[in-house]
Amino acid sequence: MRPTIKSKVDAIKAIAQKADSSHFRSAKPPRTSGDSLSKAIRDEREAAIFQEELKLAFKQSKR
Amino acid sequence: MLRLIPTIGIKSAKSTFDLYFVIGNKLLPNVYNLAFGPIGEDGEIDDQVVVRHKDINLVFSSVLFYAYFFLLANEDKGYSIGVDGSNDIRAYLYHRMFNYNSRELADMFYIVGVDWYVRLLRNGTDIERDREGYALFKPRPECFDLERNPADLYRYYMFSLTD
């Protein structure tokens, strides 16, 4: 990771650790019934196929 | 089943409302959809709202850092995060976010875009359909194409931590 990015990440981490707990609140799930990917994958078989394709896509991204 | 984690309000003098985030696990194991938006009167996050923050970079970086820390906290599990381009405005936001910051983000994330495809049947004239006769669209992930025309948005964007 580049030094400039790392310094930003470290700064954000420090802010997160000091964050006032009042900034956090629980919320209900989004009002939509689900994201479009979840809607498009209808069963476990389709989910398994998608997972394999996703694995390949991430592998390609690493090159 | 949704897994809720604490949400964070982004404080900004220029914003017209605070944004809150939720990461939910729906059907795919190890894939988490990140939804964000203001909290409505019913206490639910409205992830369809048009983001009106004037400092859009603050929104970009908040979304990414929130996701980044979630992935870091679960580094050993190999999770990936998805953001839904549920409408053109949101999709353009994500596309621009990943495309314009690709060099910096390459240090942190592997990025994938997902399009929806429908299969042409062997007869060459019809397409695969569901029981109701509607086109059977299937999501196909691919390595995020930086050369792709910005107007040609992906439907869904996914990213995971670099090795």
PDB file of C-alpha atoms in Angstrom:
ATOM      1  CA  MET A   1       0.000   0.000   0.000  1.00  0.00           C
ATOM      2  CA  ARG A   2       1.256   3.477  -0.874  1.00  0.00           C
ATOM      3  CA  PRO A   3       2.481   5.599   2.063  1.00  0.00           C
ATOM      4  CA  THR A   4      -0.041   8.351   1.336  1.00  0.00           C
ATOM      5  CA  ILE A   5      -2.937   5.898   1.342  1.00  0.00           C
ATOM      6  CA  LYS A   6      -1.616   4.171   4.425  1.00  0.00           C
ATOM      7  CA  SER A   7      -1.371   7.455   6.313  1.00  0.00           C
ATOM      8  CA  LYS A   8      -4.986   8.251   5.393  1.00  0.00           C
ATOM      9  CA  VAL A   9      -6.125   4.831   6.503  1.00  0.00           C
ATOM     10  CA  ASP A  10      -4.248   5.180   9.785  1.00  0.00           C
ATOM     11  CA  ALA A  11      -5.827   8.580  10.344  1.00  0.00           C
ATOM     12  CA  ILE A  12      -9.308   7.221   9.736  1.00  0.00           C
ATOM     13  CA  LYS A  13      -8.637   4.260  12.003  1.00  0.00           C
ATOM     14  CA  ALA A  14      -7.636   6.653  14.775  1.00  0.00           C
ATOM     15  CA  ILE A  15     -10.828   8.659  14.285  1.00  0.00           C
ATOM     16  CA  ALA A  16     -12.884   5.474  14.331  1.00  0.00           C
ATOM     17  CA  GLN A  17     -11.318   4.349  17.610  1.00  0.00           C
ATOM     18  CA  LYS A  18     -12.071   7.674  19.249  1.00  0.00           C
ATOM     19  CA  ALA A  19     -15.550   7.953  17.760  1.00  0.00           C
ATOM     20  CA  ASP A  20     -18.259   9.082  20.128  1.00  0.00           C
ATOM     21  CA  SER A  21     -20.649   6.195  20.680  1.00  0.00           C
ATOM     22  CA  SER A  22     -23.549   8.567  20.078  1.00  0.00           C
ATOM     23  CA  HIS A  23     -22.575   8.527  16.400  1.00  0.00           C
ATOM     24  CA  PHE A  24     -23.651   4.928  16.231  1.00  0.00           C
ATOM     25  CA  ARG A  25     -27.262   3.895  16.174  1.00  0.00           C
ATOM     26  CA  SER A  26     -29.073   0.825  15.100  1.00  0.00           C
ATOM     27  CA  ALA A  27     -31.259   0.892  12.040  1.00  0.00           C
ATOM     28  CA  LYS A  28     -33.666  -1.383  10.312  1.00  0.00           C
ATOM     29  CA  PRO A  29     -32.780  -2.994   6.985  1.00  0.00           C
ATOM     30  CA  PRO A  30     -33.397  -0.862   3.874  1.00  0.00           C
ATOM     31  CA  ARG A  31     -37.037  -0.465   2.907  1.00  0.00           C
ATOM     32  CA  THR A  32     -36.373  -2.223  -0.376  1.00  0.00           C
ATOM     33  CA  SER A  33     -37.099  -5.943  -0.357  1.00  0.00           C
ATOM     34  CA  GLY A  34     -33.524  -6.686  -1.353  1.00  0.00           C
ATOM     35  CA  ASP A  35     -30.675  -5.710  -3.598  1.00  0.00           C
ATOM     36  CA  SER A  36     -30.897  -6.529  -7.285  1.00  0.00           C
ATOM     37  CA  LEU A  37     -28.236  -9.238  -7.081  1.00  0.00           C
ATOM     38  CA  SER A  38     -30.104 -11.114  -4.374  1.00  0.00           C
ATOM     39  CA  LYS A  39     -33.297 -10.824  -6.382  1.00  0.00           C
ATOM     40  CA  ALA A  40     -31.622 -12.123  -9.542  1.00  0.00           C
ATOM     41  CA  ILE A  41     -30.189 -15.203  -7.838  1.00  0.00           C
ATOM     42  CA  ARG A  42     -33.197 -17.384  -7.129  1.00  0.00           C
ATOM     43  CA  ASP A  43     -31.819 -20.595  -5.681  1.00  0.00           C
ATOM     44  CA  GLU A  44     -28.732 -22.279  -4.279  1.00  0.00           C
ATOM     45  CA  ARG A  45     -27.690 -23.653  -7.655  1.00  0.00           C
ATOM     46  CA  GLU A  46     -27.625 -20.201  -9.213  1.00  0.00           C
ATOM     47  CA  ALA A  47     -25.820 -18.896  -6.145  1.00  0.00           C
ATOM     48  CA  ALA A  48     -23.136 -21.592  -6.491  1.00  0.00           C
ATOM     49  CA  ILE A  49     -22.651 -20.761 -10.185  1.00  0.00           C
ATOM     50  CA  PHE A  50     -22.390 -17.071  -9.424  1.00  0.00           C
ATOM     51  CA  GLN A  51     -19.860 -17.712  -6.632  1.00  0.00           C
ATOM     52  CA  GLU A  52     -17.604 -19.600  -9.046  1.00  0.00           C
ATOM     53  CA  GLU A  53     -17.866 -16.842 -11.658  1.00  0.00           C
ATOM     54  CA  LEU A  54     -17.162 -14.234  -9.005  1.00  0.00           C
ATOM     55  CA  LYS A  55     -14.076 -16.131  -7.877  1.00  0.00           C
ATOM     56  CA  LEU A  56     -12.793 -16.107 -11.469  1.00  0.00           C
ATOM     57  CA  ALA A  57     -13.560 -12.399 -11.902  1.00  0.00           C
ATOM     58  CA  PHE A  58     -11.632 -11.500  -8.747  1.00  0.00           C
ATOM     59  CA  LYS A  59      -8.783 -13.729  -9.902  1.00  0.00           C
ATOM     60  CA  GLN A  60      -8.666 -11.791 -13.189  1.00  0.00           C
ATOM     61  CA  SER A  61      -8.649  -8.517 -11.258  1.00  0.00           C
ATOM     62  CA  LYS A  62      -5.471  -9.593  -9.482  1.00  0.00           C
ATOM     63  CA  ARG A  63      -3.501  -9.719 -12.752  1.00  0.00           C
TER      64      ARG A  63
ATOM     65  CA  MET B   1     -30.891 -13.311   6.712  1.00  0.00           C
ATOM     66  CA  LEU B   2     -29.707  -9.762   7.226  1.00  0.00           C
ATOM     67  CA  ARG B   3     -26.807  -9.122   9.510  1.00  0.00           C
ATOM     68  CA  LEU B   4     -26.985  -5.618  10.880  1.00  0.00           C
ATOM     69  CA  ILE B   5     -23.993  -3.735  12.119  1.00  0.00           C
ATOM     70  CA  PRO B   6     -23.862  -0.281  13.703  1.00  0.00           C
ATOM     71  CA  THR B   7     -24.541   2.546  11.320  1.00  0.00           C
ATOM     72  CA  ILE B   8     -22.628   5.751  11.056  1.00  0.00           C
ATOM     73  CA  GLY B   9     -24.057   9.186  10.388  1.00  0.00           C
ATOM     74  CA  ILE B  10     -21.823  11.325   8.216  1.00  0.00           C
ATOM     75  CA  LYS B  11     -21.666  14.798   9.644  1.00  0.00           C
ATOM     76  CA  SER B  12     -21.125  17.463   7.040  1.00  0.00           C
ATOM     77  CA  ALA B  13     -21.942  21.145   7.125  1.00  0.00           C
ATOM     78  CA  LYS B  14     -22.760  21.001   3.436  1.00  0.00           C
ATOM     79  CA  SER B  15     -24.990  17.959   3.546  1.00  0.00           C
ATOM     80  CA  THR B  16     -28.741  18.151   3.445  1.00  0.00           C
ATOM     81  CA  PHE B  17     -29.075  14.934   5.447  1.00  0.00           C
ATOM     82  CA  ASP B  18     -26.882  12.421   7.194  1.00  0.00           C
ATOM     83  CA  LEU B  19     -26.156   9.107   5.580  1.00  0.00           C
ATOM     84  CA  TYR B  20     -26.377   5.783   7.366  1.00  0.00           C
ATOM     85  CA  PHE B  21     -24.971   2.490   6.257  1.00  0.00           C
ATOM     86  CA  VAL B  22     -26.045  -1.099   6.637  1.00  0.00           C
ATOM     87  CA  ILE B  23     -24.333  -4.209   5.351  1.00  0.00           C
ATOM     88  CA  GLY B  24     -26.655  -7.137   4.921  1.00  0.00           C
ATOM     89  CA  ASN B  25     -25.960 -10.746   4.061  1.00  0.00           C
ATOM     90  CA  LYS B  26     -28.760 -11.966   1.837  1.00  0.00           C
ATOM     91  CA  LEU B  27     -28.323 -15.169  -0.076  1.00  0.00           C
ATOM     92  CA  LEU B  28     -24.700 -15.486  -1.053  1.00  0.00           C
ATOM     93  CA  PRO B  29     -22.311 -16.563   1.690  1.00  0.00           C
ATOM     94  CA  ASN B  30     -19.330 -14.210   2.018  1.00  0.00           C
ATOM     95  CA  VAL B  31     -21.007 -11.560  -0.158  1.00  0.00           C
ATOM     96  CA  TYR B  32     -22.432  -8.528   1.612  1.00  0.00           C
ATOM     97  CA  ASN B  33     -24.604  -5.897   0.004  1.00  0.00           C
ATOM     98  CA  LEU B  34     -23.874  -2.427   1.317  1.00  0.00           C
ATOM     99  CA  ALA B  35     -26.895  -0.145   1.378  1.00  0.00           C
ATOM    100  CA  PHE B  36     -26.720   3.477   2.435  1.00  0.00           C
ATOM    101  CA  GLY B  37     -29.015   6.457   2.679  1.00  0.00           C
ATOM    102  CA  PRO B  38     -30.850   8.656   5.160  1.00  0.00           C
ATOM    103  CA  ILE B  39     -33.108   7.180   7.802  1.00  0.00           C
ATOM    104  CA  GLY B  40     -36.754   7.804   7.032  1.00  0.00           C
ATOM    105  CA  GLU B  41     -39.582   8.551   9.437  1.00  0.00           C
ATOM    106  CA  ASP B  42     -40.228   4.834   9.813  1.00  0.00           C
ATOM    107  CA  GLY B  43     -36.660   4.308  11.030  1.00  0.00           C
ATOM    108  CA  GLU B  44     -35.584   2.403   7.935  1.00  0.00           C
ATOM    109  CA  ILE B  45     -32.685   3.283   5.682  1.00  0.00           C
ATOM    110  CA  ASP B  46     -33.907   4.614   2.357  1.00  0.00           C
ATOM    111  CA  ASP B  47     -31.322   3.277  -0.101  1.00  0.00           C
ATOM    112  CA  GLN B  48     -33.188   4.587  -3.143  1.00  0.00           C
ATOM    113  CA  VAL B  49     -32.905   8.249  -2.289  1.00  0.00           C
ATOM    114  CA  VAL B  50     -30.953  10.629  -4.511  1.00  0.00           C
ATOM    115  CA  VAL B  51     -27.757  11.546  -2.681  1.00  0.00           C
ATOM    116  CA  ARG B  52     -27.802  15.332  -2.443  1.00  0.00           C
ATOM    117  CA  HIS B  53     -24.588  15.876  -0.508  1.00  0.00           C
ATOM    118  CA  LYS B  54     -22.702  18.749  -2.072  1.00  0.00           C
ATOM    119  CA  ASP B  55     -19.375  17.200  -1.166  1.00  0.00           C
ATOM    120  CA  ILE B  56     -19.813  14.012  -3.138  1.00  0.00           C
ATOM    121  CA  ASN B  57     -16.197  13.036  -2.469  1.00  0.00           C
ATOM    122  CA  LEU B  58     -17.061  12.796   1.198  1.00  0.00           C
ATOM    123  CA  VAL B  59     -19.824  10.368   0.317  1.00  0.00           C
ATOM    124  CA  PHE B  60     -17.478   8.320  -1.879  1.00  0.00           C
ATOM    125  CA  SER B  61     -14.774   8.071   0.732  1.00  0.00           C
ATOM    126  CA  SER B  62     -17.251   7.343   3.532  1.00  0.00           C
ATOM    127  CA  VAL B  63     -18.815   4.471   1.614  1.00  0.00           C
ATOM    128  CA  LEU B  64     -15.431   3.029   0.761  1.00  0.00           C
ATOM    129  CA  PHE B  65     -13.914   3.416   4.206  1.00  0.00           C
ATOM    130  CA  TYR B  66     -16.949   1.905   5.856  1.00  0.00           C
ATOM    131  CA  ALA B  67     -16.668  -1.078   3.541  1.00  0.00           C
ATOM    132  CA  TYR B  68     -12.904  -1.191   3.975  1.00  0.00           C
ATOM    133  CA  PHE B  69     -13.092  -1.461   7.747  1.00  0.00           C
ATOM    134  CA  PHE B  70     -15.801  -4.081   7.542  1.00  0.00           C
ATOM    135  CA  LEU B  71     -13.612  -6.164   5.235  1.00  0.00           C
ATOM    136  CA  LEU B  72     -10.536  -5.572   7.384  1.00  0.00           C
ATOM    137  CA  ALA B  73     -12.397  -6.670  10.497  1.00  0.00           C
ATOM    138  CA  ASN B  74     -13.286  -9.892   8.693  1.00  0.00           C
ATOM    139  CA  GLU B  75     -10.058 -10.265   6.755  1.00  0.00           C
ATOM    140  CA  ASP B  76      -9.715 -13.977   7.463  1.00  0.00           C
ATOM    141  CA  LYS B  77     -13.183 -14.738   6.065  1.00  0.00           C
ATOM    142  CA  GLY B  78     -12.603 -13.516   2.508  1.00  0.00           C
ATOM    143  CA  TYR B  79     -15.729 -11.392   2.338  1.00  0.00           C
ATOM    144  CA  SER B  80     -16.623  -9.215  -0.602  1.00  0.00           C
ATOM    145  CA  ILE B  81     -18.892  -6.170  -0.643  1.00  0.00           C
ATOM    146  CA  GLY B  82     -21.484  -5.292  -3.258  1.00  0.00           C
ATOM    147  CA  VAL B  83     -23.152  -1.976  -4.009  1.00  0.00           C
ATOM    148  CA  ASP B  84     -26.338  -1.950  -6.023  1.00  0.00           C
ATOM    149  CA  GLY B  85     -26.643   0.363  -8.997  1.00  0.00           C
ATOM    150  CA  SER B  86     -30.382   0.280  -8.431  1.00  0.00           C
ATOM    151  CA  ASN B  87     -30.902   3.391 -10.525  1.00  0.00           C
ATOM    152  CA  ASP B  88     -28.778   5.310 -13.017  1.00  0.00           C
ATOM    153  CA  ILE B  89     -27.812   7.992 -10.527  1.00  0.00           C
ATOM    154  CA  ARG B  90     -26.495   5.467  -8.024  1.00  0.00           C
ATOM    155  CA  ALA B  91     -24.806   3.362 -10.713  1.00  0.00           C
ATOM    156  CA  TYR B  92     -23.086   6.441 -12.133  1.00  0.00           C
ATOM    157  CA  LEU B  93     -21.915   7.374  -8.644  1.00  0.00           C
ATOM    158  CA  TYR B  94     -20.316   3.966  -8.128  1.00  0.00           C
ATOM    159  CA  HIS B  95     -18.896   3.776 -11.629  1.00  0.00           C
ATOM    160  CA  ARG B  96     -17.260   7.164 -11.310  1.00  0.00           C
ATOM    161  CA  MET B  97     -16.024   6.317  -7.815  1.00  0.00           C
ATOM    162  CA  PHE B  98     -14.229   3.178  -8.996  1.00  0.00           C
ATOM    163  CA  ASN B  99     -13.104   4.472 -12.360  1.00  0.00           C
ATOM    164  CA  TYR B 100     -11.667   7.853 -11.388  1.00  0.00           C
ATOM    165  CA  ASN B 101      -9.926   6.501  -8.295  1.00  0.00           C
ATOM    166  CA  SER B 102      -8.776   3.243  -9.811  1.00  0.00           C
ATOM    167  CA  ARG B 103      -5.059   3.825  -9.216  1.00  0.00           C
ATOM    168  CA  GLU B 104      -5.476   4.604  -5.533  1.00  0.00           C
ATOM    169  CA  LEU B 105      -8.089   1.895  -4.992  1.00  0.00           C
ATOM    170  CA  ALA B 106      -5.912  -0.727  -6.663  1.00  0.00           C
ATOM    171  CA  ASP B 107      -3.846  -0.784  -3.472  1.00  0.00           C
ATOM    172  CA  MET B 108      -6.881  -1.651  -1.384  1.00  0.00           C
ATOM    173  CA  PHE B 109      -9.486  -3.477  -3.469  1.00  0.00           C
ATOM    174  CA  TYR B 110     -10.028  -5.891  -6.302  1.00  0.00           C
ATOM    175  CA  ILE B 111     -13.038  -4.535  -8.187  1.00  0.00           C
ATOM    176  CA  VAL B 112     -15.616  -6.407 -10.221  1.00  0.00           C
ATOM    177  CA  GLY B 113     -18.625  -5.202 -12.219  1.00  0.00           C
ATOM    178  CA  VAL B 114     -21.755  -7.272 -12.715  1.00  0.00           C
ATOM    179  CA  ASP B 115     -24.021  -7.156 -15.758  1.00  0.00           C
ATOM    180  CA  TRP B 116     -27.289  -8.966 -16.361  1.00  0.00           C
ATOM    181  CA  TYR B 117     -27.485 -11.243 -19.422  1.00  0.00           C
ATOM    182  CA  VAL B 118     -30.211 -13.290 -21.048  1.00  0.00           C
ATOM    183  CA  ARG B 119     -29.490 -16.499 -23.024  1.00  0.00           C
ATOM    184  CA  LEU B 120     -30.434 -16.821 -26.693  1.00  0.00           C
ATOM    185  CA  LEU B 121     -32.043 -20.211 -27.306  1.00  0.00           C
ATOM    186  CA  ARG B 122     -30.841 -22.647 -29.940  1.00  0.00           C
ATOM    187  CA  ASN B 123     -33.676 -21.712 -32.295  1.00  0.00           C
ATOM    188  CA  GLY B 124     -31.999 -18.329 -32.619  1.00  0.00           C
ATOM    189  CA  THR B 125     -35.236 -16.398 -32.334  1.00  0.00           C
ATOM    190  CA  ASP B 126     -36.258 -16.678 -28.693  1.00  0.00           C
ATOM    191  CA  ILE B 127     -34.601 -16.140 -25.340  1.00  0.00           C
ATOM    192  CA  GLU B 128     -34.675 -18.123 -22.115  1.00  0.00           C
ATOM    193  CA  ARG B 129     -37.752 -17.207 -20.066  1.00  0.00           C
ATOM    194  CA  ASP B 130     -39.086 -17.847 -16.583  1.00  0.00           C
ATOM    195  CA  ARG B 131     -42.401 -19.567 -15.781  1.00  0.00           C
ATOM    196  CA  GLU B 132     -44.301 -16.332 -16.302  1.00  0.00           C
ATOM    197  CA  GLY B 133     -42.728 -15.809 -19.720  1.00  0.00           C
ATOM    198  CA  TYR B 134     -40.461 -12.960 -18.704  1.00  0.00           C
ATOM    199  CA  ALA B 135     -36.843 -12.862 -19.888  1.00  0.00           C
ATOM    200  CA  LEU B 136     -34.620 -14.843 -17.519  1.00  0.00           C
ATOM    201  CA  PHE B 137     -31.782 -12.482 -16.714  1.00  0.00           C
ATOM    202  CA  LYS B 138     -28.673 -13.851 -15.042  1.00  0.00           C
ATOM    203  CA  PRO B 139     -25.975 -11.795 -13.330  1.00  0.00           C
ATOM    204  CA  ARG B 140     -22.442 -12.254 -14.699  1.00  0.00           C
ATOM    205  CA  PRO B 141     -19.452 -10.756 -12.868  1.00  0.00           C
ATOM    206  CA  GLU B 142     -16.370  -9.571 -14.739  1.00  0.00           C
ATOM    207  CA  CYS B 143     -13.155  -7.750 -13.948  1.00  0.00           C
ATOM    208  CA  PHE B 144     -13.953  -4.010 -13.787  1.00  0.00           C
ATOM    209  CA  ASP B 145     -13.221  -2.608 -17.247  1.00  0.00           C
ATOM    210  CA  LEU B 146     -11.557   0.788 -16.941  1.00  0.00           C
ATOM    211  CA  GLU B 147     -11.802   1.353 -20.694  1.00  0.00           C
ATOM    212  CA  ARG B 148     -15.529   0.856 -20.701  1.00  0.00           C
ATOM    213  CA  ASN B 149     -17.617   3.837 -21.768  1.00  0.00           C
ATOM    214  CA  PRO B 150     -18.716   5.639 -18.571  1.00  0.00           C
ATOM    215  CA  ALA B 151     -22.243   5.783 -19.983  1.00  0.00           C
ATOM    216  CA  ASP B 152     -22.274   1.988 -20.125  1.00  0.00           C
ATOM    217  CA  LEU B 153     -22.764   1.363 -16.451  1.00  0.00           C
ATOM    218  CA  TYR B 154     -22.608  -1.951 -14.638  1.00  0.00           C
ATOM    219  CA  ARG B 155     -25.711  -2.978 -12.774  1.00  0.00           C
ATOM    220  CA  TYR B 156     -23.884  -4.036  -9.636  1.00  0.00           C
ATOM    221  CA  TYR B 157     -20.372  -3.357  -8.312  1.00  0.00           C
ATOM    222  CA  MET B 158     -18.335  -5.629  -6.044  1.00  0.00           C
ATOM    223  CA  PHE B 159     -14.977  -5.397  -4.341  1.00  0.00           C
ATOM    224  CA  SER B 160     -12.791  -7.359  -1.955  1.00  0.00           C
ATOM    225  CA  LEU B 161      -9.537  -6.673  -0.145  1.00  0.00           C
ATOM    226  CA  THR B 162      -6.292  -7.061  -2.029  1.00  0.00           C
ATOM    227  CA  ASP B 163      -3.981  -9.873  -0.902  1.00  0.00           C
TER     228      ASP B 163
END
